[in-house]
């Protein structure tokens, strides 16, 4: 995207809606420019009439006019800014909302590849920089340009020779500003990358708090954090320094300009080409022009910083989804909920030359029964599960449910029929009730207590201080592993889907909890098509069929007894990896 395209895009998507506000701000800007120029102009008659001609009639009028001009300027500036604040905050909210919605709808593959810390700073810092571009910068360009023109008009009106000297300085100022602006773009990108690292680190400190304590890595983490902070500091310092670097250059230029002017106007006054009242009015206009010139000179930096922020954010918003409904997709029509994998090959990164993670997988998963996947870790079992609800598209081959290829189905109808109970139970920072009701937002209290009973979750929920209304904290911090599992089973029960995908926990719990979870799972999976990544003998014995996965291939399938006889891989696996309960 070129800078021009970015600007047009930002305007179209985020600011054009507020065009009326921008126009109002524009009108007030014209008032600012007019009143500023008026202030400079008024010094001419004020000095001439009051001080030179000693005219007493104007002694009241001119001061009042000056007060008026100043207050009009102040109020106009206020209203112009208020309108632009409205535009800015709305635009920011809309950019953030677009970004969040793009992430909520993003493919799993995209989320896998994102850096949380970076996204957090994109969402918070970058959006502010962008709206600064579309509001403050936009307003200043207009306001300062016309103010400058108004003041130049006063200057030329008073004396064109002096004015020419004054405007010779403008190209110098804009040249420096352009140079600094380019640097700004680069530095601000580097700064954002560092800020991203910092937020990731913060998340990690919370997540890995106990790990850090047990390995006594507090000092190490402190050093790491300080190293990152040092980098963040350095880039923040660079950005701020570039911004203030304008001051010495601009001040020196102003000094040179004023010196030249005083020298030259001395000559002009001597020759009688200019009167003292014209000179003062001219000087006032020139001094007042200092602020808009300075602001216009620094604009480029704001623009560059905004553009580079937009280059980071817009791609996140524009991320295309590959997992989407075909235009002629149909709704899934469940009969037995039988699942078939036909020559499925899969790799996570299509661009890489790595071999497929799944190689020619053929599975026949009977409807209403339990099918187990077993195999060493890394063999591809979770990947197989993830393909069924189309978290990823298959690279080759297809998956059918009751003879309907899942890629032809509407994703809504497909996922509606699938529940996922995974090893790392995920909970939201919300009440117990809402965590269960996530499966069905319309569920009644009775339905929720019913599934909580069936999943043996009610017995611990009822002991909690606020029962179902207890807030469980980020990722269920306040619950034990077994309790979290029972909640996720309750949630899956509430969904009442015909297919259950189960990634059995590897860590064993105490016998009592284990038994309850087993019973809950039996209830959940009864007469449902269940695909389970099995780690326990009891699950394997319950299974209608077992598939042995090894390095992305199906190497054997059958019932436990048959496999023990026929498959050495299975026998080895069974001897070493299966929890025999
Ligand atoms: P299992 O569940 O049998 O332990 P997985 O299906 O999780 O195995 O992983 C199979 C292979 O795919 C492994 O080599 C793993 O490193 C790789 N893999 C898993 N998830 C991803 C991912 N999101 N991106 C890239 N590679 C992945
Ligand atoms: Mg796995």
PDB file of N, CA and C in Angstrom, residues 323-333 390 404-414:
ATOM      1  N   UNK A 323     -11.047 -20.232   5.800  1.00  0.00           N
ATOM      2  CA  UNK A 323     -12.087 -21.151   6.238  1.00  0.00           C
ATOM      3  C   UNK A 323     -13.399 -20.391   6.158  1.00  0.00           C
ATOM      4  N   UNK A 324     -14.098 -20.535   5.060  1.00  0.00           N
ATOM      5  CA  UNK A 324     -15.371 -19.835   4.943  1.00  0.00           C
ATOM      6  C   UNK A 324     -16.352 -20.662   4.124  1.00  0.00           C
ATOM      7  N   UNK A 325     -17.595 -20.238   4.182  1.00  0.00           N
ATOM      8  CA  UNK A 325     -18.632 -20.978   3.466  1.00  0.00           C
ATOM      9  C   UNK A 325     -18.467 -20.817   1.960  1.00  0.00           C
ATOM     10  N   UNK A 326     -18.648 -21.931   1.250  1.00  0.00           N
ATOM     11  CA  UNK A 326     -18.736 -21.810  -0.205  1.00  0.00           C
ATOM     12  C   UNK A 326     -20.045 -21.111  -0.538  1.00  0.00           C
ATOM     13  N   UNK A 327     -20.096 -20.538  -1.736  1.00  0.00           N
ATOM     14  CA  UNK A 327     -21.321 -19.782  -2.058  1.00  0.00           C
ATOM     15  C   UNK A 327     -22.536 -20.721  -2.142  1.00  0.00           C
ATOM     16  N   UNK A 328     -22.282 -21.982  -2.534  1.00  0.00           N
ATOM     17  CA  UNK A 328     -23.412 -22.909  -2.647  1.00  0.00           C
ATOM     18  C   UNK A 328     -23.406 -23.932  -1.512  1.00  0.00           C
ATOM     19  N   UNK A 329     -22.966 -23.512  -0.309  1.00  0.00           N
ATOM     20  CA  UNK A 329     -22.837 -24.486   0.774  1.00  0.00           C
ATOM     21  C   UNK A 329     -24.224 -24.913   1.271  1.00  0.00           C
ATOM     22  N   UNK A 330     -24.228 -26.142   1.825  1.00  0.00           N
ATOM     23  CA  UNK A 330     -25.499 -26.663   2.334  1.00  0.00           C
ATOM     24  C   UNK A 330     -25.390 -26.858   3.834  1.00  0.00           C
ATOM     25  N   UNK A 331     -26.534 -27.014   4.484  1.00  0.00           N
ATOM     26  CA  UNK A 331     -26.494 -27.302   5.908  1.00  0.00           C
ATOM     27  C   UNK A 331     -26.259 -28.791   6.127  1.00  0.00           C
ATOM     28  N   UNK A 332     -25.507 -29.089   7.163  1.00  0.00           N
ATOM     29  CA  UNK A 332     -25.244 -30.484   7.490  1.00  0.00           C
ATOM     30  C   UNK A 332     -26.549 -31.175   7.873  1.00  0.00           C
ATOM     31  N   UNK A 333     -26.730 -32.335   7.292  1.00  0.00           N
ATOM     32  CA  UNK A 333     -27.915 -33.111   7.608  1.00  0.00           C
ATOM     33  C   UNK A 333     -27.462 -34.389   8.308  1.00  0.00           C
ATOM     34  N   UNK A 390     -13.206 -28.155  11.016  1.00  0.00           N
ATOM     35  CA  UNK A 390     -12.583 -27.250  10.038  1.00  0.00           C
ATOM     36  C   UNK A 390     -11.873 -26.072  10.692  1.00  0.00           C
ATOM     37  N   UNK A 404     -21.541 -36.266   3.489  1.00  0.00           N
ATOM     38  CA  UNK A 404     -21.458 -34.881   3.014  1.00  0.00           C
ATOM     39  C   UNK A 404     -20.065 -34.331   3.305  1.00  0.00           C
ATOM     40  N   UNK A 405     -19.397 -33.893   2.264  1.00  0.00           N
ATOM     41  CA  UNK A 405     -18.041 -33.392   2.451  1.00  0.00           C
ATOM     42  C   UNK A 405     -18.089 -32.101   3.269  1.00  0.00           C
ATOM     43  N   UNK A 406     -17.265 -32.034   4.339  1.00  0.00           N
ATOM     44  CA  UNK A 406     -17.411 -30.883   5.249  1.00  0.00           C
ATOM     45  C   UNK A 406     -17.055 -29.569   4.571  1.00  0.00           C
ATOM     46  N   UNK A 407     -16.266 -29.647   3.485  1.00  0.00           N
ATOM     47  CA  UNK A 407     -15.914 -28.383   2.833  1.00  0.00           C
ATOM     48  C   UNK A 407     -17.093 -27.814   2.042  1.00  0.00           C
ATOM     49  N   UNK A 408     -18.121 -28.660   1.793  1.00  0.00           N
ATOM     50  CA  UNK A 408     -19.310 -28.162   1.088  1.00  0.00           C
ATOM     51  C   UNK A 408     -20.389 -27.666   2.049  1.00  0.00           C
ATOM     52  N   UNK A 409     -20.136 -27.854   3.356  1.00  0.00           N
ATOM     53  CA  UNK A 409     -21.192 -27.542   4.321  1.00  0.00           C
ATOM     54  C   UNK A 409     -21.028 -26.134   4.873  1.00  0.00           C
ATOM     55  N   UNK A 410     -22.102 -25.588   5.361  1.00  0.00           N
ATOM     56  CA  UNK A 410     -21.962 -24.286   6.034  1.00  0.00           C
ATOM     57  C   UNK A 410     -21.257 -24.552   7.355  1.00  0.00           C
ATOM     58  N   UNK A 411     -20.326 -23.679   7.669  1.00  0.00           N
ATOM     59  CA  UNK A 411     -19.520 -23.879   8.869  1.00  0.00           C
ATOM     60  C   UNK A 411     -20.397 -23.849  10.114  1.00  0.00           C
ATOM     61  N   UNK A 412     -21.403 -22.987  10.106  1.00  0.00           N
ATOM     62  CA  UNK A 412     -22.304 -22.887  11.257  1.00  0.00           C
ATOM     63  C   UNK A 412     -22.981 -24.229  11.528  1.00  0.00           C
ATOM     64  N   UNK A 413     -23.504 -24.851  10.456  1.00  0.00           N
ATOM     65  CA  UNK A 413     -24.231 -26.113  10.654  1.00  0.00           C
ATOM     66  C   UNK A 413     -23.276 -27.232  11.051  1.00  0.00           C
ATOM     67  N   UNK A 414     -22.030 -27.145  10.576  1.00  0.00           N
ATOM     68  CA  UNK A 414     -21.043 -28.170  10.926  1.00  0.00           C
ATOM     69  C   UNK A 414     -20.662 -28.054  12.398  1.00  0.00           C
TER      70      UNK A 414
END
